């Protein structure tokens, strides 16, 4: 059995009295692509943010690369990590957001080299060379000196992917990466993601693009109401769902 | 690795074809002459206003009672220059302390700790809620409340009114205290607004890249907050520069007080007020110039698009 990149056991999360995640169990194998699908409010995005500890897990265990996220376990107790430790542990995972969240006051190149230089403390020259290679890889090699606002949504999202990759993460988290894009720009972002999956990157993708899920995912997880309703390979979950709720959701989306 | 062909910027592409088509129409062989819309009312108003401005300027120039010769003779008088210097010192020191303390107060106010945020709130409530003039006079008379601690005890009490060099220190200290503490309350609110204006997604993105604490603030949040903080801060600096004239009530020889001392002797009130005003105008002009430069520096990545559209507008007009 391969080791899991992400393993969740009974993960719970609440905002005040509203329980968003009601016990999530799942595994993401190394080198695999997992797509999280489901209606809005089902907890997909919250779960994804928990993997990166942008949200604190309220109960249950969540492991990334066999390390407990956000807590240190000693003498049968969980100690909440300090902000700095948490920040360090986040370096395992790169994250891509629905609204891109590029730094608007920096050029494209500055966006990409920011964290490698100022968080990892690597020499700027070396990082710039790598950043240029990443820009070429996402098809924007000539846009290094532009500001994000001068680019289209699809271009911004591809830059955001390059920015996350510059930290050489072992895992990439995508939070509805194409939901804020004009329809004709979705393809260019999905192409970059497909290439990334083919290169063997472990990916967890929250998405409404079922075509992408069918084509690229090793595992599709359908969530609703804060629980995993159904999971398995795309041909099972998407084409031959067993649960009524999954069927109802797919019939509305397709 | 997959070879991706660059996709042209969709928006630029659109505008290009649109403007291209428009200019093609204009030079078409059956082109129709375009008569621009006339604005007669605007024209008349402009002429009237120019006439009013010119006649006012002419009147100011020839009216003997302005005593321009007196203005000129006092413009570079040593007392006036020293007063202007002191005004600058008061402004720089009070503004620096105000910004530093204001930043601390803003971060306290945004803190999750209710004690810190309440203290900050109380401070702002008090110093914004009482007149600056009252605060200045209060600090000036602080010895009446605390005659014992005053490190300025040797300078305290009625001996202040004497004219020795030491005398100046306590009123100046009172002025700096009053101006700085008052300014901090206003700056705290401006900085808090600036920090609050930064999109929450920026925190997520910075954290996901492994940033935390000071690095996140200094590299990502504050540079973006600056864009929102600068215009009102420029306002504050300018009103501080002029607000320092309030300290003339503490007998501090700032620019205005220096002018007042002179006209108390020679009764040339208006010319000396003009002298002071000219210096205030010059100083605020210089400040506005630097404010513009700073705003452009911190507007990078934000204002590039509007500038471009303005250019294209003038071209088509």
Coordinates of C-alpha atoms in Angstrom, one line a residue:
Chain A
X1 CA 0.0 0.0 0.0
X2 CA 1.3 3.4 -0.9
X3 CA 1.5 6.1 1.7
X4 CA -1.2 8.8 1.7
X5 CA -0.4 12.4 1.0
X6 CA -3.5 13.5 2.7
X7 CA -5.4 11.4 5.2
X8 CA -8.5 12.6 7.1
X9 CA -10.1 10.8 9.9
X10 CA -13.4 12.1 11.3
X11 CA -12.5 15.7 10.5
X12 CA -15.1 18.1 11.9
X13 CA -15.4 21.9 11.6
X14 CA -17.9 24.4 12.8
X15 CA -18.4 28.1 12.5
X16 CA -20.2 29.0 15.7
X17 CA -23.1 26.7 16.0
X18 CA -23.2 25.8 12.3
X19 CA -21.4 22.6 11.6
X20 CA -19.8 22.7 8.2
X21 CA -17.9 19.4 8.3
X22 CA -19.5 16.5 10.1
X23 CA -16.8 13.9 10.1
X24 CA -14.8 13.6 6.9
X25 CA -12.8 10.4 6.2
X26 CA -10.7 10.2 3.0
X27 CA -7.3 9.4 1.6
X28 CA -5.4 11.0 -1.1
X29 CA -2.6 8.8 -2.5
X30 CA 0.7 10.3 -3.5
X31 CA 0.8 11.2 -7.2
X32 CA -3.0 11.0 -7.5
X33 CA -5.6 13.5 -8.5
X34 CA -8.7 13.9 -6.3
X35 CA -11.7 16.0 -7.3
X36 CA -14.1 17.2 -4.7
X37 CA -17.5 17.9 -6.1
X38 CA -20.9 18.8 -4.6
X39 CA -23.4 21.6 -4.2
X40 CA -22.3 24.9 -2.7
X41 CA -22.3 24.9 1.1
X42 CA -21.4 21.2 1.2
X43 CA -18.1 21.9 2.9
X44 CA -15.7 21.2 0.0
X45 CA -13.9 24.5 0.2
X46 CA -13.8 24.4 4.0
X47 CA -12.2 21.0 3.9
X48 CA -9.6 22.1 1.4
X49 CA -8.7 25.0 3.6
X50 CA -8.4 22.7 6.5
X51 CA -5.7 20.7 4.6
X52 CA -3.6 23.9 4.6
X53 CA -4.7 24.9 8.1
X54 CA -6.2 28.1 6.8
X55 CA -9.2 26.8 8.8
X56 CA -8.6 25.1 12.2
X57 CA -9.9 21.6 12.4
X58 CA -12.3 21.3 15.4
X59 CA -12.2 17.6 15.9
X60 CA -10.7 14.5 14.2
X61 CA -7.3 14.1 12.7
X62 CA -6.0 15.4 9.4
X63 CA -2.5 14.3 8.2
X64 CA -0.6 15.8 5.4
X65 CA 2.5 13.7 4.4
X66 CA 2.0 11.8 7.7
X67 CA 2.2 15.0 9.8
X68 CA -0.7 16.1 11.8
X69 CA -2.0 19.5 10.5
X70 CA -1.8 22.4 12.9
X71 CA -1.1 20.4 16.1
X72 CA 1.7 18.6 17.7
X73 CA 0.8 15.4 19.5
X74 CA 2.6 14.8 22.8
X75 CA 1.7 12.7 25.9
X76 CA -1.8 12.0 24.6
X77 CA -2.6 15.7 24.1
X78 CA -2.8 17.9 21.1
X79 CA -0.8 21.1 21.3
X80 CA -1.8 23.9 19.0
X81 CA 1.1 24.9 16.8
X82 CA 2.6 28.4 16.9
X83 CA 1.9 30.6 13.9
X84 CA 5.4 30.3 12.7
X85 CA 5.4 26.5 12.9
X86 CA 2.1 26.4 11.1
X87 CA 3.5 28.6 8.4
X88 CA 6.4 26.2 7.9
X89 CA 4.1 23.2 7.7
X90 CA 2.1 24.9 5.0
X91 CA 5.1 24.8 2.7
X92 CA 4.2 21.2 1.8
X93 CA 1.1 22.4 -0.1
X94 CA 0.6 25.0 -2.8
X95 CA -2.8 26.6 -3.0
X96 CA -4.7 28.1 -5.9
X97 CA -7.7 30.2 -5.1
X98 CA -11.0 31.0 -6.9
X99 CA -10.2 34.7 -7.0
X100 CA -6.5 34.2 -7.9
X101 CA -5.3 36.4 -5.0
X102 CA -2.2 37.5 -6.8
X103 CA -0.4 40.3 -5.0
X104 CA -1.6 43.4 -7.0
X105 CA 1.3 45.6 -6.0
X106 CA 3.9 43.3 -7.4
X107 CA 4.7 42.4 -11.0
X108 CA 4.1 38.8 -12.2
X109 CA 7.7 37.9 -11.7
X110 CA 7.8 39.5 -8.2
X111 CA 4.7 37.5 -7.3
X112 CA 6.4 34.3 -8.2
X113 CA 9.8 34.9 -6.5
X114 CA 8.3 36.6 -3.4
X115 CA 8.0 33.5 -1.2
X116 CA 11.0 31.6 -2.4
X117 CA 13.2 34.6 -1.7
X118 CA 11.6 36.0 1.4
X119 CA 10.2 32.9 3.1
X120 CA 12.8 30.3 2.0
X121 CA 15.6 32.8 1.9
X122 CA 16.9 31.5 -1.5
X123 CA 19.2 33.6 -3.7
X124 CA 17.2 35.9 -5.9
X125 CA 19.1 35.2 -9.1
X126 CA 18.6 31.5 -8.9
X127 CA 14.9 31.9 -8.2
X128 CA 14.4 34.3 -11.1
X129 CA 15.7 31.7 -13.5
X130 CA 13.3 29.1 -12.1
X131 CA 10.4 31.6 -12.2
X132 CA 11.0 32.3 -15.8
X133 CA 11.0 28.6 -16.6
X134 CA 7.6 28.3 -14.7
X135 CA 6.2 31.2 -16.6
X136 CA 7.2 29.5 -19.9
X137 CA 5.6 26.4 -18.6
X138 CA 2.2 28.1 -18.1
X139 CA 2.6 29.8 -21.5
X140 CA 3.2 33.3 -20.1
X141 CA 7.0 33.6 -20.5
X142 CA 6.7 37.2 -21.9
X143 CA 4.5 38.6 -19.1
X144 CA 7.0 38.7 -16.2
X145 CA 7.0 42.5 -16.0
X146 CA 3.2 43.0 -16.2
X147 CA 1.1 43.7 -13.2
X148 CA -1.7 41.2 -12.4
X149 CA -4.4 43.8 -13.1
X150 CA -3.2 44.0 -16.7
X151 CA -3.9 40.3 -17.3
X152 CA -7.0 38.4 -18.1
X153 CA -8.5 36.1 -15.5
X154 CA -7.2 33.0 -17.2
X155 CA -3.7 34.5 -17.3
X156 CA -3.9 35.5 -13.7
X157 CA -4.9 32.0 -12.6
X158 CA -2.0 30.5 -14.6
X159 CA 0.3 32.9 -12.8
X160 CA -1.2 31.9 -9.5
X161 CA -0.4 28.3 -10.3
X162 CA 3.2 29.2 -11.3
X163 CA 3.5 31.1 -8.0
X164 CA 2.4 28.1 -6.0
X165 CA 4.7 25.8 -7.9
X166 CA 7.7 28.0 -7.3
X167 CA 7.7 26.8 -3.7
X168 CA 8.1 23.2 -5.0
X169 CA 5.2 21.8 -3.1
X170 CA 4.5 18.1 -2.8
X171 CA 0.8 18.7 -3.0
X172 CA -1.4 21.2 -4.9
X173 CA -4.7 22.4 -3.6
X174 CA -7.1 24.0 -6.1
X175 CA -10.2 25.9 -4.7
X176 CA -12.6 26.2 -7.6
X177 CA -9.8 27.5 -9.9
X178 CA -12.0 28.2 -12.9
X179 CA -15.3 29.4 -11.2
X180 CA -14.4 33.1 -11.5
X181 CA -13.4 32.9 -15.2
X182 CA -15.2 33.8 -18.3
X183 CA -16.2 30.5 -20.1
X184 CA -13.7 30.9 -22.9
X185 CA -10.8 31.2 -20.5
X186 CA -11.6 28.1 -18.5
X187 CA -9.8 25.8 -21.0
X188 CA -6.4 27.4 -20.7
X189 CA -6.3 27.0 -16.9
X190 CA -7.5 23.4 -17.1
X191 CA -4.8 22.6 -19.7
X192 CA -2.1 23.8 -17.3
X193 CA -3.7 21.6 -14.5
X194 CA -3.9 18.6 -16.8
X195 CA -0.2 19.0 -17.7
X196 CA 0.6 19.2 -13.9
X197 CA -1.3 16.0 -13.2
X198 CA 0.5 14.2 -16.1
X199 CA 3.8 15.3 -14.5
X200 CA 2.8 13.4 -11.4
X201 CA 1.8 16.1 -9.0
X202 CA -0.5 15.1 -6.2
X203 CA -3.6 17.3 -6.5
X204 CA -6.8 18.0 -4.6
X205 CA -9.2 20.0 -6.7
X206 CA -12.5 21.5 -5.7
X207 CA -14.4 21.9 -8.9
X208 CA -17.6 22.1 -10.9
X209 CA -15.8 21.0 -14.1
X210 CA -17.1 17.4 -14.3
X211 CA -15.4 16.9 -17.6
X212 CA -12.1 17.7 -16.1
X213 CA -12.9 15.3 -13.2
X214 CA -13.8 12.5 -15.5
X215 CA -10.7 13.0 -17.6
X216 CA -8.0 13.7 -15.0
X217 CA -9.2 12.5 -11.6
X218 CA -8.1 9.2 -10.0
X219 CA -10.7 9.7 -7.4
X220 CA -13.9 11.7 -7.2
X221 CA -15.5 12.6 -3.9
X222 CA -19.0 13.8 -3.8
X223 CA -19.8 15.8 -0.6
X224 CA -23.1 17.1 0.6
X225 CA -24.1 18.6 4.0
X226 CA -20.6 18.3 5.5
X227 CA -20.2 14.5 4.8
X228 CA -18.7 12.4 2.1
X229 CA -21.7 10.9 0.3
X230 CA -19.9 8.8 -2.2
X231 CA -16.3 8.4 -3.4
X232 CA -14.4 6.3 -6.0
X233 CA -13.0 6.4 -9.4
X234 CA -14.8 8.9 -11.8
X235 CA -16.4 6.2 -13.9
X236 CA -18.1 4.9 -10.8
X237 CA -19.1 8.2 -9.0
X238 CA -19.9 10.2 -12.1
X239 CA -21.2 7.6 -14.5
X240 CA -22.8 5.0 -12.2
X241 CA -23.6 6.7 -8.9
X242 CA -25.1 4.5 -6.1
X243 CA -26.5 7.2 -3.8
X244 CA -29.7 9.0 -4.5
X245 CA -28.2 12.4 -3.5
X246 CA -25.3 11.9 -6.0
X247 CA -27.7 11.0 -8.7
X248 CA -29.9 14.1 -8.0
X249 CA -26.8 16.4 -8.0
X250 CA -25.4 15.0 -11.2
X251 CA -28.8 15.2 -13.0
X252 CA -28.9 18.9 -12.2
X253 CA -25.4 19.7 -13.2
X254 CA -25.2 17.6 -16.4
Chain B
X1 CA 6.3 19.1 -20.5
X2 CA 3.4 20.3 -22.6
X3 CA 4.1 23.2 -24.9
X4 CA 1.5 25.8 -24.3
X5 CA 0.9 28.5 -26.8
X6 CA 0.3 31.9 -25.3
X7 CA -3.2 33.0 -25.4
X8 CA -3.6 36.7 -26.3
X9 CA -5.0 38.9 -23.7
X10 CA -8.7 38.8 -24.4
X11 CA -9.5 42.3 -23.3
X12 CA -6.6 44.0 -25.2
X13 CA -7.6 41.9 -28.2
X14 CA -11.2 43.2 -28.1
X15 CA -10.3 46.9 -27.7
X16 CA -7.7 46.6 -30.4
X17 CA -10.2 45.3 -33.0
X18 CA -12.8 47.8 -31.8
X19 CA -10.6 50.9 -32.1
X20 CA -9.1 49.5 -35.3
X21 CA -12.6 49.3 -36.8
X22 CA -13.5 52.8 -35.7
X23 CA -10.5 54.4 -37.2
X24 CA -11.0 52.4 -40.4
X25 CA -14.5 53.9 -40.6
X26 CA -13.1 57.4 -40.1
X27 CA -10.8 57.2 -43.1
X28 CA -13.2 55.4 -45.3
X29 CA -13.6 57.1 -48.7
X30 CA -17.2 58.2 -48.1
X31 CA -16.2 59.7 -44.7
X32 CA -18.6 62.2 -43.2
X33 CA -17.2 65.4 -41.6
X34 CA -17.8 65.3 -37.8
X35 CA -18.9 68.6 -36.1
X36 CA -18.0 68.4 -32.4
X37 CA -20.6 69.4 -29.9
X38 CA -20.3 73.1 -28.8
X39 CA -20.6 74.2 -25.2
X40 CA -21.5 77.9 -25.3
X41 CA -22.5 78.2 -21.6
X42 CA -19.2 76.7 -20.6
X43 CA -17.3 79.2 -22.8
X44 CA -19.2 82.2 -21.4
X45 CA -18.6 81.0 -17.9
X46 CA -14.9 80.5 -18.5
X47 CA -14.6 84.0 -20.0
X48 CA -16.4 85.6 -17.0
X49 CA -14.3 83.7 -14.5
X50 CA -11.1 84.7 -16.2
X51 CA -12.2 88.3 -16.1
X52 CA -13.1 88.1 -12.4
X53 CA -9.7 86.4 -11.6
X54 CA -7.8 89.0 -13.6
X55 CA -9.5 92.0 -12.1
X56 CA -9.0 90.5 -8.6
X57 CA -5.3 89.9 -9.3
X58 CA -4.9 93.4 -10.7
X59 CA -6.6 95.0 -7.7
X60 CA -4.4 93.1 -5.3
X61 CA -1.4 94.2 -7.2
X62 CA -2.2 97.9 -7.3
X63 CA -4.0 98.3 -4.0
X64 CA -1.4 100.3 -1.9
X65 CA -2.9 99.1 1.3
X66 CA -1.5 95.6 0.8
X67 CA 1.9 97.1 1.3
X68 CA 3.7 94.7 -0.9
X69 CA 7.0 96.5 -0.2
X70 CA 6.6 95.6 3.5
X71 CA 5.7 92.0 2.5
X72 CA 8.9 91.8 0.5
X73 CA 11.1 93.3 3.2
X74 CA 9.9 90.8 5.8
X75 CA 9.6 87.8 3.5
X76 CA 13.1 86.6 4.4
X77 CA 13.4 88.3 7.8
X78 CA 15.4 86.1 10.2
X79 CA 12.5 85.8 12.7
X80 CA 10.2 84.7 10.0
X81 CA 12.7 82.1 8.6
X82 CA 13.3 80.8 12.2
X83 CA 9.6 80.6 12.7
X84 CA 9.1 78.7 9.5
X85 CA 11.9 76.3 10.6
X86 CA 10.2 75.7 14.0
X87 CA 6.9 75.1 12.2
X88 CA 8.7 72.4 10.1
X89 CA 10.3 70.8 13.2
X90 CA 6.9 70.8 15.0
X91 CA 5.2 69.2 12.0
X92 CA 7.9 66.6 11.3
X93 CA 8.3 65.5 15.0
X94 CA 4.5 65.5 15.8
X95 CA 3.7 63.7 12.5
X96 CA 6.4 61.0 13.0
X97 CA 5.3 60.3 16.6
X98 CA 1.7 60.4 15.5
X99 CA 2.2 57.9 12.7
X100 CA 4.2 55.5 14.9
X101 CA 1.8 55.7 17.8
X102 CA -1.1 55.6 15.4
X103 CA 0.1 52.4 13.8
X104 CA 0.4 50.7 17.2
X105 CA -3.1 51.9 18.1
X106 CA -4.5 50.7 14.8
X107 CA -3.0 47.2 15.3
X108 CA -4.2 47.2 18.9
X109 CA -7.7 48.2 17.7
X110 CA -7.7 45.2 15.3
X111 CA -6.4 42.8 17.9
X112 CA -8.4 39.9 19.0
X113 CA -7.6 40.8 22.6
X114 CA -10.6 42.8 23.8
X115 CA -8.5 44.7 26.4
X116 CA -6.1 46.0 23.8
X117 CA -8.8 47.0 21.4
X118 CA -10.9 48.7 24.1
X119 CA -7.9 50.7 25.3
X120 CA -7.2 51.8 21.7
X121 CA -10.9 52.7 21.2
X122 CA -10.9 54.7 24.5
X123 CA -7.7 56.6 23.5
X124 CA -9.2 57.5 20.1
X125 CA -12.5 58.5 21.6
X126 CA -10.8 60.9 24.1
X127 CA -8.3 62.5 21.8
X128 CA -10.6 63.0 18.9
X129 CA -13.4 64.1 21.1
X130 CA -11.7 67.1 22.7
X131 CA -10.5 70.2 21.0
X132 CA -6.8 70.3 20.1
X133 CA -6.5 73.8 21.5
X134 CA -7.8 72.6 24.9
X135 CA -5.3 69.7 24.8
X136 CA -2.5 72.1 24.1
X137 CA -3.4 74.4 26.9
X138 CA -3.9 71.4 29.1
X139 CA -0.3 70.1 28.5
X140 CA 0.9 73.6 28.9
X141 CA -0.6 73.8 32.3
X142 CA 0.1 70.2 33.3
X143 CA 2.3 71.5 36.1
X144 CA -0.8 72.7 37.8
X145 CA -1.9 69.1 38.1
X146 CA 1.5 67.5 38.7
X147 CA 3.9 70.0 40.1
X148 CA 6.0 67.3 41.7
X149 CA 7.0 65.0 38.8
X150 CA 7.6 67.6 36.2
X151 CA 11.1 67.1 34.9
X152 CA 10.5 70.5 33.8
X153 CA 10.0 71.6 37.4
X154 CA 12.8 74.2 37.2
X155 CA 11.1 75.7 34.2
X156 CA 7.6 75.3 35.7
X157 CA 5.4 77.9 37.4
X158 CA 5.3 81.6 36.7
X159 CA 8.9 81.7 35.8
X160 CA 7.9 80.4 32.3
X161 CA 6.9 83.8 31.1
X162 CA 10.5 85.0 31.5
X163 CA 12.5 84.9 28.3
X164 CA 15.5 82.7 29.1
X165 CA 16.5 79.9 26.8
X166 CA 15.2 77.2 29.1
X167 CA 11.8 78.7 29.1
X168 CA 11.2 77.7 25.5
X169 CA 11.7 74.0 26.3
X170 CA 8.6 73.4 28.3
X171 CA 6.1 75.1 26.1
X172 CA 7.7 73.3 23.1
X173 CA 7.4 70.0 25.0
X174 CA 3.8 70.8 25.7
X175 CA 3.2 71.6 22.1
X176 CA 4.9 68.4 20.8
X177 CA 3.0 66.3 23.3
X178 CA -0.3 67.9 22.4
X179 CA 0.1 67.7 18.7
X180 CA 1.6 64.1 18.6
X181 CA -1.0 62.5 20.9
X182 CA -3.8 64.2 19.1
X183 CA -2.4 63.2 15.7
X184 CA -2.0 59.5 16.8
X185 CA -5.7 59.2 17.3
X186 CA -6.5 60.4 13.8
X187 CA -3.7 58.3 12.2
X188 CA -4.8 55.2 14.1
X189 CA -8.2 55.4 12.3
X190 CA -6.6 56.1 8.9
X191 CA -4.2 53.2 9.2
X192 CA -7.0 50.9 10.5
X193 CA -9.1 51.8 7.5
X194 CA -6.1 51.1 5.2
X195 CA -5.5 47.7 6.7
X196 CA -9.2 46.9 6.5
X197 CA -9.3 47.8 2.8
X198 CA -6.9 45.0 1.9
X199 CA -8.8 42.0 0.5
X200 CA -9.0 39.0 2.9
X201 CA -7.8 36.7 0.0
X202 CA -4.4 38.4 0.3
X203 CA -4.0 37.0 3.8
X204 CA -4.9 33.5 2.6
X205 CA -2.5 33.7 -0.4
X206 CA 0.4 35.0 1.8
X207 CA -0.3 32.4 4.5
X208 CA -0.5 29.6 1.9
X209 CA 3.0 30.7 0.7
X210 CA 4.3 30.2 4.3
X211 CA 4.2 33.8 5.4
X212 CA 3.2 34.8 8.9
X213 CA 3.3 37.7 11.3
X214 CA 5.5 40.6 10.5
X215 CA 6.5 39.3 7.0
X216 CA 2.9 39.0 6.0
X217 CA 2.2 42.5 7.2
X218 CA 5.3 44.2 5.8
X219 CA 5.5 42.4 2.5
X220 CA 1.8 42.0 1.5
X221 CA -0.7 43.9 3.6
X222 CA 0.9 47.2 4.5
X223 CA 2.2 48.0 1.0
X224 CA -1.4 47.6 -0.2
X225 CA -2.8 49.5 2.7
X226 CA -0.4 52.4 1.9
X227 CA -2.4 53.2 -1.2
X228 CA -5.5 53.9 0.9
X229 CA -3.6 55.4 3.8
X230 CA -1.6 58.0 1.8
X231 CA -4.2 60.5 0.6
X232 CA -5.8 61.1 4.0
X233 CA -2.3 61.1 5.6
X234 CA -1.3 63.8 3.1
X235 CA -4.3 65.7 4.3
X236 CA -3.2 65.2 7.9
X237 CA 0.3 66.4 7.3
X238 CA -1.0 69.6 5.6
X239 CA -3.5 70.3 8.3
X240 CA -0.8 69.5 10.9
X241 CA 1.5 72.0 9.3
X242 CA -1.1 74.7 9.5
X243 CA -2.4 73.3 12.8
X244 CA 0.9 74.0 14.4
X245 CA -0.1 77.7 14.3
X246 CA -2.3 76.9 17.2
X247 CA 0.8 76.6 19.4
X248 CA 1.2 80.4 19.1
X249 CA -1.2 80.5 22.1
X250 CA 1.7 78.8 24.1
X251 CA 4.0 81.7 23.1
X252 CA 6.1 79.4 20.9
X253 CA 7.7 81.4 18.1
X254 CA 6.5 79.3 15.2
X255 CA 5.8 81.0 11.8
X256 CA 2.5 82.6 12.8
X257 CA 3.7 83.7 16.2
X258 CA 6.8 85.2 14.7
X259 CA 4.7 87.2 12.3
X260 CA 2.4 88.3 15.2
X261 CA 5.3 89.5 17.2
X262 CA 6.5 91.7 14.4
X263 CA 3.1 93.3 13.6
X264 CA 2.5 93.9 17.3
X265 CA 5.4 96.3 17.0
X266 CA 5.0 97.9 13.6
X267 CA 1.2 97.5 13.2
X268 CA 1.6 96.0 9.6
X269 CA -0.9 93.3 10.4
X270 CA -2.0 92.4 6.9
X271 CA 1.4 92.4 5.2
X272 CA 2.9 90.1 7.9
X273 CA -0.1 87.7 7.7
X274 CA 0.6 87.6 4.0
X275 CA 4.2 86.8 4.6
X276 CA 3.2 83.9 6.9
X277 CA 0.6 82.7 4.4
X278 CA 3.1 82.7 1.6
X279 CA 5.4 80.5 3.6
X280 CA 2.6 78.1 4.6
X281 CA 1.5 78.0 0.9
X282 CA 5.1 77.2 -0.2
X283 CA 5.4 74.4 2.4
X284 CA 2.1 72.8 1.6
X285 CA 2.9 72.9 -2.1
X286 CA 6.2 71.1 -1.5
X287 CA 4.3 68.5 0.7
X288 CA 1.7 68.0 -2.0
X289 CA 4.4 67.3 -4.5
X290 CA 5.9 64.6 -2.4
X291 CA 2.5 63.2 -1.6
X292 CA 1.8 62.8 -5.4
X293 CA 5.1 61.0 -5.8
X294 CA 4.4 58.6 -3.0
X295 CA 0.9 58.0 -4.2
X296 CA 2.3 57.1 -7.6
X297 CA 4.9 54.8 -6.1
X298 CA 2.3 52.9 -4.0
X299 CA -0.3 52.9 -6.8
X300 CA 1.7 50.7 -9.0
X301 CA -0.3 47.7 -10.2
X302 CA -3.5 49.5 -9.3
X303 CA -3.7 52.7 -11.4
X304 CA -2.1 51.5 -14.6
X305 CA -5.4 50.7 -16.3
X306 CA -7.2 54.0 -15.6
X307 CA -4.1 55.9 -16.9
X308 CA -4.2 54.0 -20.1
X309 CA -7.9 54.6 -20.7
X310 CA -7.5 58.3 -20.1
X311 CA -4.9 58.4 -22.8
X312 CA -7.1 56.7 -25.3
X313 CA -9.9 59.0 -24.4
X314 CA -7.9 62.2 -25.3
X315 CA -6.8 60.6 -28.5
X316 CA -10.4 59.9 -29.7
X317 CA -11.7 63.2 -28.5

